[in-house]
Short mmCIF file of N, CA and C in Angstrom, two decimals:
data_model
loop_
_atom_site.label_atom_id
_atom_site.label_comp_id
_atom_site.label_asym_id
_atom_site.label_seq_id
_atom_site.Cartn_x
_atom_site.Cartn_y
_atom_site.Cartn_z
N GLN A 16 5.72 40.38 -8.43
CA GLN A 16 6.50 41.50 -7.91
C GLN A 16 5.96 42.81 -8.48
N LEU A 17 5.54 42.77 -9.72
CA LEU A 17 4.97 43.97 -10.34
C LEU A 17 3.67 44.34 -9.65
N GLN A 18 2.89 43.31 -9.28
CA GLN A 18 1.64 43.59 -8.57
C GLN A 18 1.93 44.21 -7.22
N LEU A 19 3.00 43.72 -6.55
CA LEU A 19 3.39 44.31 -5.26
C LEU A 19 3.77 45.76 -5.43
N ARG A 20 4.53 46.03 -6.50
CA ARG A 20 4.93 47.42 -6.75
C ARG A 20 3.69 48.28 -7.03
N LEU A 21 2.74 47.71 -7.81
CA LEU A 21 1.51 48.43 -8.13
C LEU A 21 0.71 48.68 -6.87
N ASP A 22 0.59 47.63 -6.01
CA ASP A 22 -0.12 47.80 -4.74
C ASP A 22 0.57 48.85 -3.88
N ASP A 23 1.91 48.82 -3.88
CA ASP A 23 2.67 49.79 -3.09
C ASP A 23 2.42 51.20 -3.61
N CYS A 24 2.40 51.34 -4.94
CA CYS A 24 2.13 52.67 -5.52
C CYS A 24 0.73 53.14 -5.16
N GLN A 25 -0.23 52.21 -5.21
CA GLN A 25 -1.59 52.59 -4.84
C GLN A 25 -1.66 52.98 -3.38
N ARG A 26 -0.94 52.22 -2.53
CA ARG A 26 -0.92 52.56 -1.10
C ARG A 26 -0.31 53.95 -0.90
N GLN A 27 0.76 54.20 -1.63
CA GLN A 27 1.41 55.51 -1.51
C GLN A 27 0.50 56.62 -2.03
N GLU A 28 -0.27 56.33 -3.08
CA GLU A 28 -1.22 57.33 -3.59
C GLU A 28 -2.27 57.63 -2.54
N ARG A 29 -2.77 56.55 -1.88
CA ARG A 29 -3.75 56.78 -0.83
C ARG A 29 -3.13 57.58 0.32
N GLN A 30 -1.87 57.27 0.63
CA GLN A 30 -1.18 57.99 1.70
C GLN A 30 -1.03 59.47 1.33
N VAL A 31 -0.66 59.72 0.07
CA VAL A 31 -0.51 61.11 -0.38
C VAL A 31 -1.86 61.82 -0.30
N ALA A 32 -2.94 61.11 -0.69
CA ALA A 32 -4.27 61.71 -0.61
C ALA A 32 -4.63 62.02 0.84
N ALA A 33 -4.32 61.08 1.75
CA ALA A 33 -4.60 61.30 3.16
C ALA A 33 -3.76 62.46 3.70
N ASP A 34 -2.50 62.50 3.31
CA ASP A 34 -1.63 63.61 3.74
C ASP A 34 -2.12 64.93 3.20
N THR A 35 -2.60 64.92 1.96
CA THR A 35 -3.15 66.15 1.36
C THR A 35 -4.36 66.62 2.16
N GLU A 36 -5.22 65.68 2.54
CA GLU A 36 -6.38 66.04 3.34
C GLU A 36 -5.95 66.60 4.69
N LYS A 37 -4.92 66.01 5.28
CA LYS A 37 -4.41 66.53 6.56
C LYS A 37 -3.89 67.95 6.39
N VAL A 38 -3.17 68.17 5.29
CA VAL A 38 -2.62 69.52 5.04
C VAL A 38 -3.76 70.51 4.84
N ASN A 39 -4.78 70.10 4.08
CA ASN A 39 -5.93 70.99 3.86
C ASN A 39 -6.63 71.28 5.17
N HIS A 40 -6.77 70.24 6.01
CA HIS A 40 -7.40 70.44 7.31
C HIS A 40 -6.57 71.41 8.15
N ALA A 41 -5.26 71.23 8.13
CA ALA A 41 -4.37 72.13 8.88
C ALA A 41 -4.50 73.56 8.36
N ALA A 42 -4.62 73.71 7.03
CA ALA A 42 -4.77 75.04 6.45
C ALA A 42 -6.07 75.69 6.92
N ARG A 43 -7.13 74.89 6.97
CA ARG A 43 -8.41 75.44 7.46
C ARG A 43 -8.28 75.83 8.93
N GLN A 44 -7.57 75.00 9.71
CA GLN A 44 -7.38 75.31 11.12
C GLN A 44 -6.56 76.60 11.29
N VAL A 45 -5.53 76.74 10.44
CA VAL A 45 -4.71 77.95 10.50
C VAL A 45 -5.56 79.16 10.15
N GLU A 46 -6.37 79.03 9.11
CA GLU A 46 -7.23 80.15 8.70
C GLU A 46 -8.22 80.50 9.80
N LEU A 47 -8.79 79.45 10.43
CA LEU A 47 -9.72 79.68 11.53
C LEU A 47 -9.00 80.36 12.69
N ALA A 48 -7.80 79.90 13.00
CA ALA A 48 -7.02 80.51 14.09
C ALA A 48 -6.69 81.96 13.77
N ARG A 49 -6.35 82.23 12.48
CA ARG A 49 -6.05 83.60 12.07
C ARG A 49 -7.29 84.50 12.25
N ALA A 50 -8.46 83.98 11.82
CA ALA A 50 -9.70 84.76 11.95
C ALA A 50 -10.02 85.00 13.43
N ASN A 51 -9.86 83.94 14.24
CA ASN A 51 -10.10 84.11 15.68
C ASN A 51 -9.13 85.10 16.29
N ALA A 52 -7.88 85.04 15.85
CA ALA A 52 -6.88 85.96 16.38
C ALA A 52 -7.23 87.40 15.99
N GLU A 53 -7.64 87.59 14.75
CA GLU A 53 -8.02 88.95 14.33
C GLU A 53 -9.23 89.45 15.12
N ARG A 54 -10.19 88.57 15.32
CA ARG A 54 -11.37 88.95 16.11
C ARG A 54 -10.95 89.29 17.53
N ARG A 55 -10.09 88.45 18.10
CA ARG A 55 -9.64 88.72 19.46
C ARG A 55 -8.81 89.99 19.53
N ILE A 56 -8.06 90.25 18.46
CA ILE A 56 -7.28 91.50 18.42
C ILE A 56 -8.23 92.70 18.42
N ARG A 57 -9.26 92.61 17.56
CA ARG A 57 -10.23 93.74 17.53
C ARG A 57 -10.92 93.90 18.88
N GLU A 58 -11.27 92.76 19.49
CA GLU A 58 -11.89 92.83 20.82
C GLU A 58 -10.93 93.44 21.83
N SER A 59 -9.67 93.01 21.75
CA SER A 59 -8.66 93.54 22.67
C SER A 59 -8.47 95.03 22.47
N GLU A 60 -8.45 95.47 21.23
CA GLU A 60 -8.28 96.91 20.97
C GLU A 60 -9.47 97.71 21.51
N THR A 61 -10.66 97.14 21.38
CA THR A 61 -11.85 97.82 21.93
C THR A 61 -11.76 97.92 23.44
N ILE A 62 -11.35 96.81 24.05
CA ILE A 62 -11.21 96.80 25.51
C ILE A 62 -10.17 97.81 25.96
N VAL A 63 -9.04 97.86 25.26
CA VAL A 63 -7.96 98.79 25.60
C VAL A 63 -8.45 100.23 25.49
N ALA A 64 -9.21 100.53 24.43
CA ALA A 64 -9.71 101.90 24.24
C ALA A 64 -10.64 102.29 25.39
N ASN A 65 -11.52 101.37 25.76
CA ASN A 65 -12.42 101.66 26.89
C ASN A 65 -11.66 101.84 28.19
N GLN A 66 -10.63 101.02 28.37
CA GLN A 66 -9.84 101.12 29.59
C GLN A 66 -9.09 102.45 29.65
N ARG A 67 -8.65 102.92 28.51
CA ARG A 67 -7.92 104.20 28.50
C ARG A 67 -8.86 105.36 28.91
N ARG A 68 -10.09 105.32 28.40
CA ARG A 68 -11.04 106.39 28.78
C ARG A 68 -11.32 106.38 30.28
N LEU A 69 -11.46 105.15 30.83
CA LEU A 69 -11.71 105.05 32.26
C LEU A 69 -10.47 105.43 33.09
N ALA A 70 -9.29 105.18 32.52
CA ALA A 70 -8.05 105.46 33.24
C ALA A 70 -7.83 106.94 33.46
N LEU A 71 -8.40 107.79 32.56
CA LEU A 71 -8.25 109.23 32.74
C LEU A 71 -8.92 109.69 34.04
N GLY A 72 -9.95 108.99 34.46
CA GLY A 72 -10.67 109.37 35.69
C GLY A 72 -9.93 108.97 36.95
N GLU A 73 -9.32 107.85 36.93
CA GLU A 73 -8.66 107.37 38.16
C GLU A 73 -7.32 106.76 37.84
N LEU A 74 -6.34 107.15 38.59
CA LEU A 74 -4.99 106.66 38.40
C LEU A 74 -4.90 105.17 38.75
N GLU A 75 -5.53 104.79 39.84
CA GLU A 75 -5.49 103.40 40.25
C GLU A 75 -6.13 102.48 39.21
N VAL A 76 -7.26 102.90 38.70
CA VAL A 76 -7.95 102.12 37.67
C VAL A 76 -7.07 102.06 36.42
N ARG A 77 -6.42 103.20 36.17
CA ARG A 77 -5.54 103.25 34.99
C ARG A 77 -4.41 102.23 35.10
N GLU A 78 -3.81 102.11 36.29
CA GLU A 78 -2.73 101.15 36.47
C GLU A 78 -3.22 99.72 36.27
N GLU A 79 -4.40 99.43 36.79
CA GLU A 79 -4.98 98.09 36.60
C GLU A 79 -5.25 97.83 35.11
N LYS A 80 -5.78 98.83 34.47
CA LYS A 80 -6.10 98.68 33.06
C LYS A 80 -4.82 98.49 32.22
N LEU A 81 -3.76 99.20 32.60
CA LEU A 81 -2.49 99.03 31.88
C LEU A 81 -1.95 97.61 32.07
N ALA A 82 -2.12 97.08 33.28
CA ALA A 82 -1.68 95.71 33.53
C ALA A 82 -2.48 94.73 32.67
N LEU A 83 -3.78 94.97 32.58
CA LEU A 83 -4.62 94.11 31.74
C LEU A 83 -4.20 94.21 30.26
N MET A 84 -3.89 95.43 29.87
CA MET A 84 -3.46 95.63 28.50
C MET A 84 -2.16 94.86 28.22
N GLU A 85 -1.27 94.88 29.19
CA GLU A 85 -0.01 94.15 29.03
C GLU A 85 -0.27 92.65 28.91
N ASP A 86 -1.20 92.15 29.73
CA ASP A 86 -1.58 90.74 29.63
C ASP A 86 -2.13 90.42 28.23
N GLU A 87 -2.97 91.27 27.73
CA GLU A 87 -3.55 91.06 26.40
C GLU A 87 -2.45 91.07 25.33
N ARG A 88 -1.48 91.94 25.50
CA ARG A 88 -0.37 91.99 24.54
C ARG A 88 0.42 90.69 24.55
N GLU A 89 0.65 90.17 25.77
CA GLU A 89 1.35 88.89 25.87
C GLU A 89 0.56 87.78 25.19
N LYS A 90 -0.75 87.78 25.43
CA LYS A 90 -1.59 86.77 24.77
C LYS A 90 -1.53 86.91 23.26
N LEU A 91 -1.57 88.15 22.81
CA LEU A 91 -1.50 88.40 21.38
C LEU A 91 -0.16 87.94 20.82
N ALA A 92 0.91 88.20 21.55
CA ALA A 92 2.23 87.75 21.11
C ALA A 92 2.28 86.22 21.04
N GLN A 93 1.68 85.59 22.05
CA GLN A 93 1.63 84.13 22.04
C GLN A 93 0.82 83.62 20.84
N VAL A 94 -0.29 84.29 20.60
CA VAL A 94 -1.12 83.90 19.45
C VAL A 94 -0.34 84.09 18.15
N ARG A 95 0.35 85.19 18.06
CA ARG A 95 1.16 85.45 16.85
C ARG A 95 2.27 84.42 16.71
N GLU A 96 2.93 84.12 17.81
CA GLU A 96 3.97 83.10 17.78
C GLU A 96 3.40 81.76 17.34
N GLN A 97 2.24 81.42 17.91
CA GLN A 97 1.59 80.16 17.53
C GLN A 97 1.19 80.17 16.06
N LEU A 98 0.68 81.29 15.62
CA LEU A 98 0.29 81.41 14.21
C LEU A 98 1.51 81.27 13.31
N THR A 99 2.59 81.90 13.69
CA THR A 99 3.84 81.79 12.91
C THR A 99 4.33 80.34 12.91
N SER A 100 4.28 79.71 14.07
CA SER A 100 4.69 78.31 14.17
C SER A 100 3.80 77.42 13.32
N ASP A 101 2.48 77.66 13.38
CA ASP A 101 1.54 76.88 12.57
C ASP A 101 1.80 77.09 11.08
N GLN A 102 2.08 78.32 10.72
CA GLN A 102 2.34 78.62 9.31
C GLN A 102 3.62 77.92 8.84
N GLN A 103 4.65 77.94 9.67
CA GLN A 103 5.90 77.25 9.31
C GLN A 103 5.68 75.74 9.19
N ALA A 104 4.91 75.20 10.13
CA ALA A 104 4.61 73.76 10.08
C ALA A 104 3.83 73.42 8.81
N PHE A 105 2.89 74.28 8.48
CA PHE A 105 2.11 74.08 7.25
C PHE A 105 3.02 74.12 6.02
N GLU A 106 3.92 75.08 5.99
CA GLU A 106 4.83 75.19 4.85
C GLU A 106 5.75 73.98 4.76
N GLN A 107 6.20 73.48 5.91
CA GLN A 107 7.04 72.28 5.91
C GLN A 107 6.26 71.08 5.40
N GLU A 108 5.02 70.93 5.88
CA GLU A 108 4.19 69.82 5.43
C GLU A 108 3.91 69.94 3.94
N ALA A 109 3.66 71.14 3.47
CA ALA A 109 3.41 71.34 2.04
C ALA A 109 4.65 70.96 1.23
N ALA A 110 5.82 71.33 1.72
CA ALA A 110 7.06 70.96 1.03
C ALA A 110 7.24 69.44 1.03
N GLN A 111 6.92 68.81 2.13
CA GLN A 111 7.03 67.36 2.20
C GLN A 111 6.06 66.70 1.23
N VAL A 112 4.85 67.22 1.16
CA VAL A 112 3.86 66.67 0.22
C VAL A 112 4.34 66.85 -1.21
N ARG A 113 4.91 68.01 -1.51
CA ARG A 113 5.44 68.23 -2.87
C ARG A 113 6.57 67.25 -3.16
N ALA A 114 7.44 67.06 -2.18
CA ALA A 114 8.56 66.12 -2.37
C ALA A 114 8.03 64.70 -2.57
N MET A 115 7.03 64.33 -1.78
CA MET A 115 6.44 63.00 -1.94
C MET A 115 5.79 62.86 -3.31
N ALA A 116 5.14 63.93 -3.78
CA ALA A 116 4.51 63.88 -5.10
C ALA A 116 5.56 63.68 -6.19
N VAL A 117 6.68 64.37 -6.06
CA VAL A 117 7.76 64.22 -7.04
C VAL A 117 8.30 62.79 -6.99
N GLU A 118 8.51 62.29 -5.77
CA GLU A 118 9.02 60.93 -5.62
C GLU A 118 8.04 59.92 -6.18
N LEU A 119 6.76 60.14 -5.91
CA LEU A 119 5.74 59.23 -6.44
C LEU A 119 5.73 59.26 -7.96
N GLU A 120 5.88 60.42 -8.53
CA GLU A 120 5.93 60.54 -9.99
C GLU A 120 7.13 59.78 -10.54
N GLN A 121 8.27 59.90 -9.89
CA GLN A 121 9.46 59.18 -10.33
C GLN A 121 9.25 57.68 -10.21
N GLN A 122 8.69 57.26 -9.11
CA GLN A 122 8.43 55.83 -8.93
C GLN A 122 7.44 55.33 -9.97
N SER A 123 6.46 56.15 -10.27
CA SER A 123 5.48 55.77 -11.30
C SER A 123 6.16 55.60 -12.65
N LYS A 124 7.09 56.50 -12.96
CA LYS A 124 7.84 56.38 -14.22
C LYS A 124 8.66 55.10 -14.23
N HIS A 125 9.30 54.79 -13.09
CA HIS A 125 10.10 53.57 -13.01
C HIS A 125 9.22 52.32 -13.20
N VAL A 126 8.05 52.35 -12.59
CA VAL A 126 7.14 51.22 -12.71
C VAL A 126 6.71 51.06 -14.17
N MET A 127 6.40 52.17 -14.83
CA MET A 127 5.99 52.11 -16.23
C MET A 127 7.13 51.58 -17.10
N GLU A 128 8.35 52.02 -16.83
CA GLU A 128 9.50 51.54 -17.58
C GLU A 128 9.69 50.04 -17.36
N ALA A 129 9.56 49.61 -16.12
CA ALA A 129 9.71 48.18 -15.81
C ALA A 129 8.60 47.38 -16.48
N PHE A 130 7.39 47.91 -16.47
CA PHE A 130 6.27 47.22 -17.12
C PHE A 130 6.51 47.11 -18.61
N THR A 131 6.99 48.19 -19.23
CA THR A 131 7.26 48.18 -20.66
C THR A 131 8.35 47.15 -20.99
N LYS A 132 9.42 47.15 -20.20
CA LYS A 132 10.50 46.18 -20.42
C LYS A 132 9.99 44.76 -20.25
N ALA A 133 9.19 44.54 -19.21
CA ALA A 133 8.66 43.19 -18.97
C ALA A 133 7.76 42.75 -20.12
N SER A 134 6.97 43.66 -20.66
CA SER A 134 6.11 43.34 -21.79
C SER A 134 6.95 42.98 -23.01
N GLU A 135 8.01 43.73 -23.23
CA GLU A 135 8.90 43.43 -24.36
C GLU A 135 9.54 42.05 -24.18
N LYS A 136 10.00 41.77 -22.98
CA LYS A 136 10.63 40.47 -22.70
C LYS A 136 9.61 39.35 -22.89
N ARG A 137 8.37 39.56 -22.46
CA ARG A 137 7.33 38.56 -22.65
C ARG A 137 7.11 38.27 -24.13
N ARG A 138 7.09 39.34 -24.94
CA ARG A 138 6.93 39.16 -26.38
C ARG A 138 8.11 38.38 -26.96
N GLU A 139 9.32 38.71 -26.51
CA GLU A 139 10.50 38.01 -26.99
C GLU A 139 10.45 36.53 -26.62
N VAL A 140 10.07 36.24 -25.38
CA VAL A 140 9.97 34.86 -24.92
C VAL A 140 8.93 34.10 -25.75
N GLU A 141 7.81 34.73 -26.02
CA GLU A 141 6.76 34.10 -26.82
C GLU A 141 7.26 33.82 -28.23
N GLN A 142 8.01 34.75 -28.82
CA GLN A 142 8.56 34.54 -30.15
C GLN A 142 9.55 33.36 -30.14
N ILE A 143 10.39 33.30 -29.12
CA ILE A 143 11.36 32.21 -29.01
C ILE A 143 10.62 30.87 -28.83
N ARG A 144 9.57 30.87 -28.03
CA ARG A 144 8.79 29.65 -27.81
C ARG A 144 8.17 29.17 -29.13
N VAL A 145 7.63 30.10 -29.90
CA VAL A 145 7.04 29.74 -31.20
C VAL A 145 8.13 29.19 -32.12
N GLN A 146 9.31 29.83 -32.11
CA GLN A 146 10.41 29.34 -32.95
C GLN A 146 10.82 27.93 -32.54
N ILE A 147 10.90 27.68 -31.24
CA ILE A 147 11.29 26.36 -30.75
C ILE A 147 10.25 25.32 -31.18
N LEU A 148 8.97 25.66 -31.05
CA LEU A 148 7.93 24.72 -31.46
C LEU A 148 8.01 24.43 -32.96
N ASP A 149 8.25 25.49 -33.75
CA ASP A 149 8.40 25.30 -35.20
C ASP A 149 9.59 24.41 -35.51
N GLU A 150 10.71 24.65 -34.83
CA GLU A 150 11.91 23.85 -35.05
C GLU A 150 11.68 22.40 -34.64
N ARG A 151 11.00 22.17 -33.54
CA ARG A 151 10.69 20.81 -33.09
C ARG A 151 9.82 20.09 -34.13
N SER A 152 8.82 20.81 -34.61
CA SER A 152 7.93 20.23 -35.61
C SER A 152 8.72 19.87 -36.86
N ALA A 153 9.59 20.76 -37.30
CA ALA A 153 10.40 20.51 -38.49
C ALA A 153 11.33 19.32 -38.24
N ARG A 154 11.93 19.23 -37.08
CA ARG A 154 12.84 18.12 -36.75
C ARG A 154 12.07 16.79 -36.70
N ARG A 155 10.86 16.82 -36.14
CA ARG A 155 10.05 15.61 -36.10
C ARG A 155 9.76 15.12 -37.52
N GLY A 156 9.36 16.08 -38.38
CA GLY A 156 9.08 15.72 -39.77
C GLY A 156 10.32 15.15 -40.44
N GLU A 157 11.46 15.77 -40.20
CA GLU A 157 12.72 15.29 -40.77
C GLU A 157 13.08 13.92 -40.21
N TYR A 158 12.86 13.73 -38.91
CA TYR A 158 13.14 12.44 -38.28
C TYR A 158 12.27 11.34 -38.88
N GLU A 159 10.98 11.66 -39.05
CA GLU A 159 10.07 10.67 -39.64
C GLU A 159 10.47 10.34 -41.07
N ARG A 160 10.85 11.35 -41.83
CA ARG A 160 11.29 11.14 -43.20
C ARG A 160 12.54 10.26 -43.23
N MET A 161 13.49 10.52 -42.31
CA MET A 161 14.72 9.74 -42.23
C MET A 161 14.40 8.29 -41.86
N GLN A 162 13.44 8.09 -40.95
CA GLN A 162 13.06 6.73 -40.58
C GLN A 162 12.46 5.98 -41.78
N GLN A 163 11.64 6.70 -42.53
CA GLN A 163 11.06 6.07 -43.72
C GLN A 163 12.15 5.70 -44.70
N LEU A 164 13.11 6.60 -44.92
CA LEU A 164 14.22 6.31 -45.81
C LEU A 164 15.03 5.11 -45.30
N HIS A 165 15.23 5.09 -43.99
CA HIS A 165 15.97 3.98 -43.39
C HIS A 165 15.23 2.66 -43.61
N GLN A 166 13.95 2.68 -43.42
CA GLN A 166 13.15 1.47 -43.61
C GLN A 166 13.19 1.03 -45.08
N GLN A 167 13.11 2.01 -45.98
CA GLN A 167 13.18 1.68 -47.40
C GLN A 167 14.55 1.06 -47.73
N MET A 168 15.60 1.66 -47.17
CA MET A 168 16.94 1.14 -47.44
C MET A 168 17.09 -0.28 -46.87
N GLU A 169 16.53 -0.50 -45.68
CA GLU A 169 16.59 -1.83 -45.07
C GLU A 169 15.83 -2.83 -45.93
N THR A 170 14.69 -2.40 -46.42
CA THR A 170 13.88 -3.27 -47.28
C THR A 170 14.64 -3.57 -48.56
N GLN A 171 15.25 -2.57 -49.16
CA GLN A 171 16.03 -2.78 -50.39
C GLN A 171 17.24 -3.68 -50.12
N ARG A 172 17.89 -3.50 -48.98
CA ARG A 172 19.04 -4.32 -48.64
C ARG A 172 18.63 -5.77 -48.47
N ARG A 173 17.51 -6.02 -47.82
CA ARG A 173 17.02 -7.39 -47.65
C ARG A 173 16.66 -8.01 -49.00
N ASP A 174 16.00 -7.17 -49.81
CA ASP A 174 15.63 -7.66 -51.15
C ASP A 174 16.87 -8.04 -51.92
N LEU A 175 17.92 -7.22 -51.89
CA LEU A 175 19.17 -7.53 -52.58
C LEU A 175 19.81 -8.77 -51.99
N TYR A 176 19.77 -8.86 -50.68
CA TYR A 176 20.35 -10.02 -50.03
C TYR A 176 19.62 -11.28 -50.45
N ASP A 177 18.29 -11.18 -50.45
CA ASP A 177 17.47 -12.34 -50.84
C ASP A 177 17.73 -12.71 -52.30
N GLN A 178 17.93 -11.75 -53.16
CA GLN A 178 18.17 -12.02 -54.57
C GLN A 178 19.54 -12.66 -54.77
N GLU A 179 20.50 -12.32 -54.00
CA GLU A 179 21.84 -12.88 -54.13
C GLU A 179 21.89 -14.30 -53.59
N HIS A 180 21.09 -14.68 -52.68
CA HIS A 180 21.14 -16.01 -52.07
C HIS A 180 20.02 -16.81 -52.51
#
């Protein structure tokens, strides 16, 4: 059962390591998404600036450019929303990993306590076994001594009986 608990702890450690790698991967993805979003924002701002210059020349072009700018703003809002959502998901996963790490630490402490108790009990059992063996040996010696005394007494009784008759 202790081996099962140890195997379970090792499995959980591997799971925590895998989850940590997933979190790190997610963090890299978030960072990449943030960099891409910033690049796209800069590109969008450049496009908007160019569109504004062209819009001064023609009203119709200006209206089209304003519509494009609105589309870009919506995309940017979506990107920001996604980034916020990704960041919240990352924070939740990080909290879960921290909670799992705390739980794993507690389980590890429990396993160590159980192992220590089991070791103590094993030592106690071994001491009791040695005591039992010593007591058996002493009883055997006493039994043999009693048998010898009994045989001597029987021999003496026969000798007395033979002398009387």
